[in-house]
PDB file of C-alpha atoms and ligand atoms in Angstrom:
ATOM      1  CA  UNK N   1      17.670 -34.773  -9.325  1.00  0.00           C
ATOM      2  CA  UNK N   2      18.089 -31.787  -7.045  1.00  0.00           C
ATOM      3  CA  UNK N   3      16.999 -28.199  -7.486  1.00  0.00           C
ATOM      4  CA  UNK N   4      19.501 -25.911  -5.853  1.00  0.00           C
ATOM      5  CA  UNK N   5      19.653 -22.816  -8.084  1.00  0.00           C
ATOM      6  CA  UNK N   6      17.338 -19.911  -7.282  1.00  0.00           C
ATOM      7  CA  UNK N   7      16.911 -16.857  -9.476  1.00  0.00           C
ATOM      8  CA  UNK N   8      15.863 -13.716  -7.613  1.00  0.00           C
ATOM      9  CA  UNK N   9      14.711 -10.874  -9.882  1.00  0.00           C
ATOM     10  CA  UNK N  10      15.352  -7.506  -8.208  1.00  0.00           C
ATOM     11  CA  UNK N  11      15.748  -5.257 -11.242  1.00  0.00           C
ATOM     12  CA  UNK N  12      12.304  -3.608 -11.257  1.00  0.00           C
ATOM     13  CA  UNK N  13      11.994   0.153 -10.916  1.00  0.00           C
ATOM     14  CA  UNK N  14       9.555   0.026  -7.994  1.00  0.00           C
ATOM     15  CA  UNK N  15       7.699   3.094  -9.226  1.00  0.00           C
ATOM     16  CA  UNK N  16       4.650   2.341  -7.088  1.00  0.00           C
ATOM     17  CA  UNK N  17       6.789   2.974  -4.007  1.00  0.00           C
ATOM     18  CA  UNK N  18       8.166   6.380  -5.020  1.00  0.00           C
ATOM     19  CA  UNK N  19       9.633   8.452  -3.456  1.00  0.00           C
ATOM     20  CA  UNK N  20      10.894   5.732  -1.059  1.00  0.00           C
ATOM     21  CA  UNK N  21      12.492   3.889  -3.988  1.00  0.00           C
ATOM     22  CA  UNK N  22      14.048   6.860  -5.757  1.00  0.00           C
ATOM     23  CA  UNK N  23      17.579   5.997  -4.660  1.00  0.00           C
ATOM     24  CA  UNK N  24      17.151   2.662  -2.869  1.00  0.00           C
ATOM     25  CA  UNK N  25      15.763  -0.636  -4.118  1.00  0.00           C
ATOM     26  CA  UNK N  26      12.320  -1.628  -2.876  1.00  0.00           C
ATOM     27  CA  UNK N  27      13.833  -5.042  -2.121  1.00  0.00           C
ATOM     28  CA  UNK N  28      15.988  -3.324   0.545  1.00  0.00           C
ATOM     29  CA  UNK N  29      13.087  -1.668   2.366  1.00  0.00           C
ATOM     30  CA  UNK N  30      12.984  -2.945   5.934  1.00  0.00           C
ATOM     31  CA  UNK N  31      10.129  -5.104   7.150  1.00  0.00           C
ATOM     32  CA  UNK N  32      10.623  -5.186  10.903  1.00  0.00           C
ATOM     33  CA  UNK N  33      14.355  -5.696  11.396  1.00  0.00           C
ATOM     34  CA  UNK N  34      15.461  -6.958   8.003  1.00  0.00           C
ATOM     35  CA  UNK N  35      15.300  -5.838   4.392  1.00  0.00           C
ATOM     36  CA  UNK N  36      12.711  -7.694   2.296  1.00  0.00           C
ATOM     37  CA  UNK N  37      15.277  -9.521   0.184  1.00  0.00           C
ATOM     38  CA  UNK N  38      17.041 -10.955   3.249  1.00  0.00           C
ATOM     39  CA  UNK N  39      13.851 -12.796   4.206  1.00  0.00           C
ATOM     40  CA  UNK N  40      13.640 -14.109   0.641  1.00  0.00           C
ATOM     41  CA  UNK N  41      17.209 -15.424   0.743  1.00  0.00           C
ATOM     42  CA  UNK N  42      16.695 -16.979   4.186  1.00  0.00           C
ATOM     43  CA  UNK N  43      13.637 -18.825   2.864  1.00  0.00           C
ATOM     44  CA  UNK N  44      15.691 -20.069  -0.097  1.00  0.00           C
ATOM     45  CA  UNK N  45      18.495 -21.284   2.171  1.00  0.00           C
ATOM     46  CA  UNK N  46      16.024 -23.176   4.364  1.00  0.00           C
ATOM     47  CA  UNK N  47      14.625 -25.119   1.396  1.00  0.00           C
ATOM     48  CA  UNK N  48      18.103 -26.179   0.290  1.00  0.00           C
ATOM     49  CA  UNK N  49      19.031 -23.668  -2.413  1.00  0.00           C
ATOM     50  CA  UNK N  50      22.793 -23.313  -2.763  1.00  0.00           C
ATOM     51  CA  UNK N  51      23.343 -20.832  -5.586  1.00  0.00           C
ATOM     52  CA  UNK N  52      21.444 -17.572  -5.748  1.00  0.00           C
ATOM     53  CA  UNK N  53      21.453 -15.547  -8.958  1.00  0.00           C
ATOM     54  CA  UNK N  54      20.173 -11.998  -8.527  1.00  0.00           C
ATOM     55  CA  UNK N  55      18.892 -10.283 -11.652  1.00  0.00           C
ATOM     56  CA  UNK N  56      19.841  -6.717 -10.813  1.00  0.00           C
ATOM     57  CA  UNK N  57      19.480  -3.354 -12.468  1.00  0.00           C
ATOM     58  CA  UNK N  58      20.383   0.309 -11.998  1.00  0.00           C
ATOM     59  CA  UNK N  59      20.562   1.484  -8.389  1.00  0.00           C
ATOM     60  CA  UNK N  60      20.605  -2.017  -6.901  1.00  0.00           C
ATOM     61  CA  UNK N  61      24.218  -2.172  -5.665  1.00  0.00           C
ATOM     62  CA  UNK N  62      23.130  -2.083  -2.011  1.00  0.00           C
ATOM     63  CA  UNK N  63      21.664  -5.592  -2.439  1.00  0.00           C
ATOM     64  CA  UNK N  64      25.087  -6.884  -3.452  1.00  0.00           C
ATOM     65  CA  UNK N  65      26.693  -5.085  -0.514  1.00  0.00           C
ATOM     66  CA  UNK N  66      24.120  -6.469   1.912  1.00  0.00           C
ATOM     67  CA  UNK N  67      25.033 -10.094   1.182  1.00  0.00           C
ATOM     68  CA  UNK N  68      28.766  -9.462   1.156  1.00  0.00           C
ATOM     69  CA  UNK N  69      31.033 -10.112   4.127  1.00  0.00           C
ATOM     70  CA  UNK N  70      31.726  -6.829   5.920  1.00  0.00           C
ATOM     71  CA  UNK N  71      34.940  -7.536   7.805  1.00  0.00           C
ATOM     72  CA  UNK N  72      35.458  -3.875   8.649  1.00  0.00           C
ATOM     73  CA  UNK N  73      32.094  -3.667  10.417  1.00  0.00           C
ATOM     74  CA  UNK N  74      32.792  -6.922  12.264  1.00  0.00           C
ATOM     75  CA  UNK N  75      36.112  -5.476  13.478  1.00  0.00           C
ATOM     76  CA  UNK N  76      34.480  -2.221  14.615  1.00  0.00           C
ATOM     77  CA  UNK N  77      31.824  -4.123  16.573  1.00  0.00           C
ATOM     78  CA  UNK N  78      34.538  -6.212  18.269  1.00  0.00           C
ATOM     79  CA  UNK N  79      36.711  -3.176  19.079  1.00  0.00           C
ATOM     80  CA  UNK N  80      33.757  -1.318  20.576  1.00  0.00           C
ATOM     81  CA  UNK N  81      32.677  -4.217  22.777  1.00  0.00           C
ATOM     82  CA  UNK N  82      29.518  -4.806  20.747  1.00  0.00           C
ATOM     83  CA  UNK N  83      30.086  -8.526  20.167  1.00  0.00           C
ATOM     84  CA  UNK N  84      26.422  -9.182  20.948  1.00  0.00           C
ATOM     85  CA  UNK N  85      25.542  -7.478  17.651  1.00  0.00           C
ATOM     86  CA  UNK N  86      27.649  -9.915  15.619  1.00  0.00           C
ATOM     87  CA  UNK N  87      24.716 -12.336  15.620  1.00  0.00           C
ATOM     88  CA  UNK N  88      22.819  -9.815  13.497  1.00  0.00           C
ATOM     89  CA  UNK N  89      25.387 -10.369  10.755  1.00  0.00           C
ATOM     90  CA  UNK N  90      25.376 -14.173  10.863  1.00  0.00           C
ATOM     91  CA  UNK N  91      23.314 -14.306   7.651  1.00  0.00           C
ATOM     92  CA  UNK N  92      26.477 -13.162   5.843  1.00  0.00           C
ATOM     93  CA  UNK N  93      27.943 -16.588   6.578  1.00  0.00           C
ATOM     94  CA  UNK N  94      25.063 -18.699   5.267  1.00  0.00           C
ATOM     95  CA  UNK N  95      26.410 -21.524   3.057  1.00  0.00           C
ATOM     96  CA  UNK N  96      25.202 -19.862  -0.143  1.00  0.00           C
ATOM     97  CA  UNK N  97      26.977 -18.666  -3.239  1.00  0.00           C
ATOM     98  CA  UNK N  98      25.774 -15.378  -4.690  1.00  0.00           C
ATOM     99  CA  UNK N  99      25.866 -14.422  -8.349  1.00  0.00           C
ATOM    100  CA  UNK N 100      24.693 -11.258 -10.071  1.00  0.00           C
ATOM    101  CA  UNK N 101      23.729 -10.367 -13.608  1.00  0.00           C
ATOM    102  CA  UNK N 102      22.257  -7.133 -14.941  1.00  0.00           C
ATOM    103  CA  UNK N 103      18.951  -6.790 -16.698  1.00  0.00           C
ATOM    104  CA  UNK N 104      20.023  -3.876 -18.862  1.00  0.00           C
ATOM    105  CA  UNK N 105      16.522  -2.692 -19.721  1.00  0.00           C
ATOM    106  CA  UNK N 106      13.524  -3.103 -17.421  1.00  0.00           C
ATOM    107  CA  UNK N 107      11.324  -4.926 -19.907  1.00  0.00           C
ATOM    108  CA  UNK N 108       9.337  -6.961 -17.383  1.00  0.00           C
ATOM    109  CA  UNK N 109       9.600 -10.078 -15.248  1.00  0.00           C
ATOM    110  CA  UNK N 110       9.686 -12.444 -18.237  1.00  0.00           C
ATOM    111  CA  UNK N 111      12.661 -10.571 -19.632  1.00  0.00           C
ATOM    112  CA  UNK N 112      14.344 -10.580 -16.189  1.00  0.00           C
ATOM    113  CA  UNK N 113      14.036 -14.379 -15.896  1.00  0.00           C
ATOM    114  CA  UNK N 114      15.352 -14.811 -19.461  1.00  0.00           C
ATOM    115  CA  UNK N 115      18.554 -13.054 -18.312  1.00  0.00           C
ATOM    116  CA  UNK N 116      19.257 -16.144 -16.137  1.00  0.00           C
ATOM    117  CA  UNK N 117      19.603 -18.504 -19.106  1.00  0.00           C
ATOM    118  CA  UNK N 118      23.404 -18.397 -19.554  1.00  0.00           C
ATOM    119  CA  UNK N 119      23.840 -19.134 -15.822  1.00  0.00           C
ATOM    120  CA  UNK N 120      21.145 -21.770 -15.382  1.00  0.00           C
ATOM    121  CA  UNK N 121      21.736 -23.640 -18.628  1.00  0.00           C
ATOM    122  CA  UNK N 122      19.901 -26.966 -18.839  1.00  0.00           C
ATOM    123  CA  UNK N 123      18.876 -27.420 -15.201  1.00  0.00           C
ATOM    124  CA  UNK N 124      15.589 -26.900 -13.382  1.00  0.00           C
ATOM    125  CA  UNK N 125      15.591 -23.858 -11.119  1.00  0.00           C
ATOM    126  CA  UNK N 126      13.480 -21.830  -8.705  1.00  0.00           C
ATOM    127  CA  UNK N 127      12.398 -18.214  -9.109  1.00  0.00           C
ATOM    128  CA  UNK N 128      11.601 -16.130  -6.018  1.00  0.00           C
ATOM    129  CA  UNK N 129      10.556 -12.502  -6.477  1.00  0.00           C
ATOM    130  CA  UNK N 130      12.821 -10.287  -4.406  1.00  0.00           C
ATOM    131  CA  UNK N 131       9.958  -8.054  -3.268  1.00  0.00           C
ATOM    132  CA  UNK N 132       7.700 -10.745  -1.770  1.00  0.00           C
ATOM    133  CA  UNK N 133       7.964 -12.596   1.542  1.00  0.00           C
ATOM    134  CA  UNK N 134       5.973 -15.801   2.052  1.00  0.00           C
ATOM    135  CA  UNK N 135       4.770 -16.325   5.622  1.00  0.00           C
ATOM    136  CA  UNK N 136       5.431 -14.332   8.780  1.00  0.00           C
ATOM    137  CA  UNK N 137       9.232 -14.108   9.112  1.00  0.00           C
ATOM    138  CA  UNK N 138       9.454 -16.116   5.877  1.00  0.00           C
ATOM    139  CA  UNK N 139       8.576 -19.364   7.650  1.00  0.00           C
ATOM    140  CA  UNK N 140       7.336 -21.148   4.555  1.00  0.00           C
ATOM    141  CA  UNK N 141       8.129 -24.465   2.970  1.00  0.00           C
ATOM    142  CA  UNK N 142       6.129 -23.773  -0.173  1.00  0.00           C
ATOM    143  CA  UNK N 143       9.201 -24.052  -2.405  1.00  0.00           C
ATOM    144  CA  UNK N 144       9.939 -27.435  -0.801  1.00  0.00           C
ATOM    145  CA  UNK N 145       6.410 -28.648  -1.644  1.00  0.00           C
ATOM    146  CA  UNK N 146       6.727 -27.196  -5.136  1.00  0.00           C
ATOM    147  CA  UNK N 147      10.048 -28.971  -5.718  1.00  0.00           C
ATOM    148  CA  UNK N 148       8.560 -32.314  -4.630  1.00  0.00           C
ATOM    149  CA  UNK N 149       5.579 -31.756  -6.931  1.00  0.00           C
ATOM    150  CA  UNK N 150       7.906 -30.835  -9.824  1.00  0.00           C
ATOM    151  CA  UNK N 151       9.942 -34.020  -9.424  1.00  0.00           C
ATOM    152  CA  UNK N 152       7.047 -36.421  -8.725  1.00  0.00           C
ATOM    153  CA  UNK N 153       4.882 -35.206 -11.595  1.00  0.00           C
ATOM    154  CA  UNK N 154       7.767 -34.644 -14.015  1.00  0.00           C
ATOM    155  CA  UNK N 155       6.352 -31.163 -14.525  1.00  0.00           C
ATOM    156  CA  UNK N 156       7.611 -28.409 -16.809  1.00  0.00           C
ATOM    157  CA  UNK N 157       6.689 -25.799 -14.192  1.00  0.00           C
ATOM    158  CA  UNK N 158       5.152 -25.503 -10.732  1.00  0.00           C
ATOM    159  CA  UNK N 159       3.746 -22.178  -9.548  1.00  0.00           C
ATOM    160  CA  UNK N 160       2.651 -20.955  -6.110  1.00  0.00           C
ATOM    161  CA  UNK N 161      -0.894 -19.596  -5.938  1.00  0.00           C
ATOM    162  CA  UNK N 162      -2.927 -17.826  -3.300  1.00  0.00           C
ATOM    163  CA  UNK N 163      -6.578 -16.862  -3.135  1.00  0.00           C
ATOM    164  CA  UNK N 164      -7.507 -13.162  -3.252  1.00  0.00           C
ATOM    165  CA  UNK N 165     -10.760 -11.202  -3.187  1.00  0.00           C
ATOM    166  CA  UNK N 166     -12.401 -11.031  -6.600  1.00  0.00           C
ATOM    167  CA  UNK N 167     -11.695  -7.307  -7.057  1.00  0.00           C
ATOM    168  CA  UNK N 168      -7.921  -7.969  -6.742  1.00  0.00           C
ATOM    169  CA  UNK N 169      -7.585 -10.419  -9.656  1.00  0.00           C
ATOM    170  CA  UNK N 170      -6.876  -7.747 -12.333  1.00  0.00           C
ATOM    171  CA  UNK N 171      -3.516  -7.066 -10.636  1.00  0.00           C
ATOM    172  CA  UNK N 172      -2.098 -10.594 -10.966  1.00  0.00           C
ATOM    173  CA  UNK N 173      -1.576 -13.695 -13.090  1.00  0.00           C
ATOM    174  CA  UNK N 174      -4.677 -15.839 -12.524  1.00  0.00           C
ATOM    175  CA  UNK N 175      -5.017 -19.644 -12.630  1.00  0.00           C
ATOM    176  CA  UNK N 176      -7.493 -21.650 -14.634  1.00  0.00           C
ATOM    177  CA  UNK N 177      -7.184 -24.938 -12.718  1.00  0.00           C
ATOM    178  CA  UNK N 178      -8.089 -28.313 -14.239  1.00  0.00           C
ATOM    179  CA  UNK N 179      -8.958 -29.768 -10.848  1.00  0.00           C
ATOM    180  CA  UNK N 180      -9.298 -28.734  -7.189  1.00  0.00           C
ATOM    181  CA  UNK N 181      -7.098 -29.021  -4.122  1.00  0.00           C
ATOM    182  CA  UNK N 182      -3.840 -27.800  -2.633  1.00  0.00           C
ATOM    183  CA  UNK N 183      -1.987 -29.130  -5.699  1.00  0.00           C
ATOM    184  CA  UNK N 184      -3.727 -28.838  -9.062  1.00  0.00           C
ATOM    185  CA  UNK N 185      -2.906 -29.043 -12.732  1.00  0.00           C
ATOM    186  CA  UNK N 186      -3.225 -25.834 -14.722  1.00  0.00           C
ATOM    187  CA  UNK N 187      -5.317 -25.629 -17.837  1.00  0.00           C
ATOM    188  CA  UNK N 188      -4.317 -22.023 -18.427  1.00  0.00           C
ATOM    189  CA  UNK N 189      -2.957 -18.932 -16.701  1.00  0.00           C
ATOM    190  CA  UNK N 190      -3.936 -15.395 -17.626  1.00  0.00           C
ATOM    191  CA  UNK N 191      -2.068 -12.179 -16.830  1.00  0.00           C
ATOM    192  CA  UNK N 192      -4.097  -9.321 -15.347  1.00  0.00           C
ATOM    193  CA  UNK N 193      -7.574 -10.373 -16.610  1.00  0.00           C
ATOM    194  CA  UNK N 194     -10.680  -8.234 -16.226  1.00  0.00           C
ATOM    195  CA  UNK N 195     -12.749  -9.302 -13.219  1.00  0.00           C
ATOM    196  CA  UNK N 196     -15.453 -10.779 -15.437  1.00  0.00           C
ATOM    197  CA  UNK N 197     -12.898 -12.787 -17.472  1.00  0.00           C
ATOM    198  CA  UNK N 198     -10.938 -14.182 -14.508  1.00  0.00           C
ATOM    199  CA  UNK N 199     -11.191 -17.988 -14.425  1.00  0.00           C
ATOM    200  CA  UNK N 200     -10.637 -18.163 -10.614  1.00  0.00           C
ATOM    201  CA  UNK N 201      -9.566 -16.154  -7.564  1.00  0.00           C
ATOM    202  CA  UNK N 202      -6.213 -17.980  -7.452  1.00  0.00           C
ATOM    203  CA  UNK N 203      -3.342 -15.640  -8.269  1.00  0.00           C
ATOM    204  CA  UNK N 204       0.365 -16.267  -8.764  1.00  0.00           C
ATOM    205  CA  UNK N 205       2.253 -15.802  -5.505  1.00  0.00           C
ATOM    206  CA  UNK N 206       5.866 -14.878  -6.317  1.00  0.00           C
ATOM    207  CA  UNK N 207       7.419 -18.386  -6.323  1.00  0.00           C
ATOM    208  CA  UNK N 208       8.048 -20.690  -9.289  1.00  0.00           C
ATOM    209  CA  UNK N 209       9.965 -23.830 -10.251  1.00  0.00           C
ATOM    210  CA  UNK N 210      10.853 -24.175 -13.920  1.00  0.00           C
ATOM    211  CA  UNK N 211      12.342 -26.729 -16.269  1.00  0.00           C
ATOM    212  CA  UNK N 212      14.728 -25.083 -18.750  1.00  0.00           C
ATOM    213  CA  UNK N 213      11.957 -25.248 -21.390  1.00  0.00           C
ATOM    214  CA  UNK N 214      10.698 -21.916 -19.992  1.00  0.00           C
ATOM    215  CA  UNK N 215      13.645 -20.194 -21.697  1.00  0.00           C
ATOM    216  CA  UNK N 216      12.505 -21.275 -25.180  1.00  0.00           C
ATOM    217  CA  UNK N 217       9.022 -19.929 -24.407  1.00  0.00           C
ATOM    218  CA  UNK N 218      10.492 -16.676 -23.079  1.00  0.00           C
ATOM    219  CA  UNK N 219      12.316 -16.204 -26.377  1.00  0.00           C
ATOM    220  CA  UNK N 220       9.083 -16.486 -28.311  1.00  0.00           C
ATOM    221  CA  UNK N 221       6.701 -14.269 -26.337  1.00  0.00           C
ATOM    222  CA  UNK N 222       5.769 -10.759 -27.431  1.00  0.00           C
ATOM    223  CA  UNK N 223       5.291  -7.842 -25.024  1.00  0.00           C
ATOM    224  CA  UNK N 224       1.955  -8.361 -23.262  1.00  0.00           C
ATOM    225  CA  UNK N 225       0.028  -6.557 -20.483  1.00  0.00           C
ATOM    226  CA  UNK N 226       1.649  -3.162 -19.752  1.00  0.00           C
ATOM    227  CA  UNK N 227       4.020  -3.502 -22.756  1.00  0.00           C
ATOM    228  CA  UNK N 228       6.252  -5.837 -20.675  1.00  0.00           C
ATOM    229  CA  UNK N 229       7.483  -9.351 -21.405  1.00  0.00           C
ATOM    230  CA  UNK N 230       5.228 -11.308 -19.075  1.00  0.00           C
ATOM    231  CA  UNK N 231       6.474 -14.492 -17.429  1.00  0.00           C
ATOM    232  CA  UNK N 232       2.831 -15.616 -17.316  1.00  0.00           C
ATOM    233  CA  UNK N 233       2.650 -15.535 -21.132  1.00  0.00           C
ATOM    234  CA  UNK N 234       5.657 -17.865 -21.349  1.00  0.00           C
ATOM    235  CA  UNK N 235       4.054 -20.277 -18.831  1.00  0.00           C
ATOM    236  CA  UNK N 236       0.915 -20.207 -20.936  1.00  0.00           C
ATOM    237  CA  UNK N 237       2.958 -21.110 -24.003  1.00  0.00           C
ATOM    238  CA  UNK N 238       4.506 -24.075 -22.157  1.00  0.00           C
ATOM    239  CA  UNK N 239       0.985 -25.334 -21.268  1.00  0.00           C
ATOM    240  CA  UNK N 240      -0.252 -24.839 -24.838  1.00  0.00           C
ATOM    241  CA  UNK N 241       2.771 -26.794 -26.068  1.00  0.00           C
ATOM    242  CA  UNK N 242       1.610 -29.800 -24.007  1.00  0.00           C
ATOM    243  CA  UNK N 243       3.832 -29.268 -20.949  1.00  0.00           C
ATOM    244  CA  UNK N 244       2.424 -30.274 -17.559  1.00  0.00           C
ATOM    245  CA  UNK N 245       2.218 -27.245 -15.277  1.00  0.00           C
ATOM    246  CA  UNK N 246       0.970 -27.456 -11.686  1.00  0.00           C
ATOM    247  CA  UNK N 247      -0.167 -24.999  -9.057  1.00  0.00           C
ATOM    248  CA  UNK N 248       0.583 -25.354  -5.349  1.00  0.00           C
ATOM    249  CA  UNK N 249      -1.558 -23.284  -2.993  1.00  0.00           C
ATOM    250  CA  UNK N 250      -0.077 -21.335  -0.114  1.00  0.00           C
ATOM    251  CA  UNK N 251      -1.320 -22.574   3.248  1.00  0.00           C
ATOM    252  CA  UNK N 252      -3.151 -20.450   5.823  1.00  0.00           C
ATOM    253  CA  UNK N 253       0.106 -19.579   7.630  1.00  0.00           C
ATOM    254  CA  UNK N 254       1.857 -18.652   4.352  1.00  0.00           C
ATOM    255  CA  UNK N 255       0.490 -15.201   3.681  1.00  0.00           C
ATOM    256  CA  UNK N 256       2.163 -13.458   0.750  1.00  0.00           C
ATOM    257  CA  UNK N 257       3.610 -10.118   1.824  1.00  0.00           C
ATOM    258  CA  UNK N 258       3.974  -8.191  -1.428  1.00  0.00           C
ATOM    259  CA  UNK N 259       6.207  -5.188  -0.907  1.00  0.00           C
ATOM    260  CA  UNK N 260       5.225  -3.633  -4.227  1.00  0.00           C
ATOM    261  CA  UNK N 261       2.819  -0.937  -3.070  1.00  0.00           C
ATOM    262  CA  UNK N 262       2.434   1.153   0.057  1.00  0.00           C
ATOM    263  CA  UNK N 263      -0.745  -0.490   1.248  1.00  0.00           C
ATOM    264  CA  UNK N 264       0.775  -3.977   1.506  1.00  0.00           C
ATOM    265  CA  UNK N 265       4.185  -2.597   2.554  1.00  0.00           C
ATOM    266  CA  UNK N 266       2.669  -0.824   5.577  1.00  0.00           C
ATOM    267  CA  UNK N 267       0.659  -3.903   6.538  1.00  0.00           C
ATOM    268  CA  UNK N 268       3.697  -6.149   6.288  1.00  0.00           C
ATOM    269  CA  UNK N 269       5.833  -3.792   8.364  1.00  0.00           C
ATOM    270  CA  UNK N 270       3.247  -3.528  11.132  1.00  0.00           C
ATOM    271  CA  UNK N 271       2.632  -7.280  11.236  1.00  0.00           C
ATOM    272  CA  UNK N 272       6.332  -8.153  11.421  1.00  0.00           C
ATOM    273  CA  UNK N 273       6.989  -5.413  13.982  1.00  0.00           C
ATOM    274  CA  UNK N 274       4.121  -6.687  16.152  1.00  0.00           C
ATOM    275  CA  UNK N 275       5.655 -10.176  15.988  1.00  0.00           C
ATOM    276  CA  UNK N 276       9.050  -8.833  17.083  1.00  0.00           C
ATOM    277  CA  UNK N 277      10.104 -10.519  20.309  1.00  0.00           C
ATOM    278  CA  UNK N 278      11.629  -7.413  21.865  1.00  0.00           C
ATOM    279  CA  UNK N 279       9.580  -4.518  20.526  1.00  0.00           C
ATOM    280  CA  UNK N 280       6.301  -6.209  19.567  1.00  0.00           C
ATOM    281  CA  UNK N 281       4.518  -6.099  22.946  1.00  0.00           C
ATOM    282  CA  UNK N 282       5.210  -2.393  23.542  1.00  0.00           C
ATOM    283  CA  UNK N 283       4.322  -1.522  19.949  1.00  0.00           C
ATOM    284  CA  UNK N 284       1.005  -3.335  20.409  1.00  0.00           C
ATOM    285  CA  UNK N 285       0.254  -1.272  23.519  1.00  0.00           C
ATOM    286  CA  UNK N 286       1.224   1.910  21.711  1.00  0.00           C
ATOM    287  CA  UNK N 287      -0.981   1.127  18.713  1.00  0.00           C
ATOM    288  CA  UNK N 288      -3.884   0.316  21.016  1.00  0.00           C
ATOM    289  CA  UNK N 289      -3.406   3.655  22.754  1.00  0.00           C
ATOM    290  CA  UNK N 290      -3.514   5.673  19.526  1.00  0.00           C
ATOM    291  CA  UNK N 291      -6.312   3.787  17.766  1.00  0.00           C
TER     292      UNK N 291
HETATM  293  P1  UTP T   1       6.900  -5.626 -10.206  1.00  0.00           P
HETATM  294  O1  UTP T   1       5.937  -6.328 -11.080  1.00  0.00           O
HETATM  295  O2  UTP T   1       6.386  -5.165  -8.881  1.00  0.00           O
HETATM  296  O3  UTP T   1       7.508  -4.423 -11.042  1.00  0.00           O
HETATM  297  O4  UTP T   1       8.137  -6.584  -9.980  1.00  0.00           O
HETATM  298  P2  UTP T   1       8.424  -3.188 -10.632  1.00  0.00           P
HETATM  299  O5  UTP T   1       8.880  -2.594 -11.911  1.00  0.00           O
HETATM  300  O6  UTP T   1       9.500  -3.586  -9.670  1.00  0.00           O
HETATM  301  O7  UTP T   1       7.480  -2.193  -9.823  1.00  0.00           O
HETATM  302  P3  UTP T   1       6.537  -0.983 -10.294  1.00  0.00           P
HETATM  303  O8  UTP T   1       5.416  -1.615 -11.067  1.00  0.00           O
HETATM  304  O9  UTP T   1       7.382  -0.024 -11.087  1.00  0.00           O
HETATM  305  O10 UTP T   1       6.081  -0.376  -8.990  1.00  0.00           O
HETATM  306  C1  UTP T   1       8.097  -7.836  -9.318  1.00  0.00           C
HETATM  307  C2  UTP T   1       9.525  -8.328  -9.116  1.00  0.00           C
HETATM  308  O11 UTP T   1      10.157  -8.505 -10.391  1.00  0.00           O
HETATM  309  C3  UTP T   1      11.314  -7.700 -10.512  1.00  0.00           C
HETATM  310  C4  UTP T   1      11.174  -6.624  -9.429  1.00  0.00           C
HETATM  311  O12 UTP T   1      12.429  -6.156  -8.984  1.00  0.00           O
HETATM  312  C5  UTP T   1      10.376  -7.333  -8.339  1.00  0.00           C
HETATM  313  O13 UTP T   1      11.222  -8.011  -7.433  1.00  0.00           O
HETATM  314  N1  UTP T   1      11.403  -7.146 -11.891  1.00  0.00           N
HETATM  315  C6  UTP T   1      10.327  -6.519 -12.455  1.00  0.00           C
HETATM  316  C7  UTP T   1      12.583  -7.248 -12.587  1.00  0.00           C
HETATM  317  O14 UTP T   1      13.580  -7.811 -12.075  1.00  0.00           O
HETATM  318  N2  UTP T   1      12.657  -6.708 -13.848  1.00  0.00           N
HETATM  319  C8  UTP T   1      11.608  -6.081 -14.439  1.00  0.00           C
HETATM  320  O15 UTP T   1      11.759  -5.606 -15.596  1.00  0.00           O
HETATM  321  C9  UTP T   1      10.413  -5.992 -13.718  1.00  0.00           C
END
């Protein structure tokens, strides 16, 4: 069995990044040279995904345009002797098929993933949040490791986790692992717990592999934390129904860059810009001079 469908939810309102996200999606904010969602798609292509379904919403048309072929621009670059810039558009030709469906009301991530059901049908699939990059320049194989775990263990779901400081756990879905290690079985997963109730410091890190059973759970959940349909609640239901669900930890070089708030957005931009081959060294000198 192969997993080659990836669902990329990009329908969220991005209110924590206002005013930057008033008329542009947060998933299109640049980190270094590329918009966030381009890194996400490049990661998906590298781990063998072939069909990408974006769950879009109002004001997200620029994402669709970004992954489309822009023959007019290619022609202009050629006519103006700027052939060297054509390489910057090579991602348009990646061997991927793009699909789009609208989440017509922003009722949360669980609701966004449920919108994929008619497309995905009865196959296992990946979910990659469109606002989170894994690893500097998206150099991560975590979805590859998760896919292998899913197939070997005949799991119902595999979720990426990363460790955070204790005071950060109330912002995320938190693991209650059954055992220790880079790959562990989950006893439970809790959305946005209070610090004192959190069963660990391991939080969900924007990547998932699901069997189609997640859709049945998504149909049954009620609005949870923040009045939204929480994907975490559906995962919990799968575990409580006897399904095997595993966690795979991000490795040291697989930092999660969450472009959901300004603090982590600024950090991600600076880190990627510093790693830029052309501009990084001079930026480093400049930053040193002003700090
Ligand atoms: P967030 O949890 O950061 O929510 O989404 P948000 O609504 O975008 O942001 P805030 O809280 O208003 O600042 C995580 C990912 O899930 C998608 C987002 O687009 C983002 O990629 N999402 C979220 C949806 O597709 N639909 C939703 O209803 C909520």
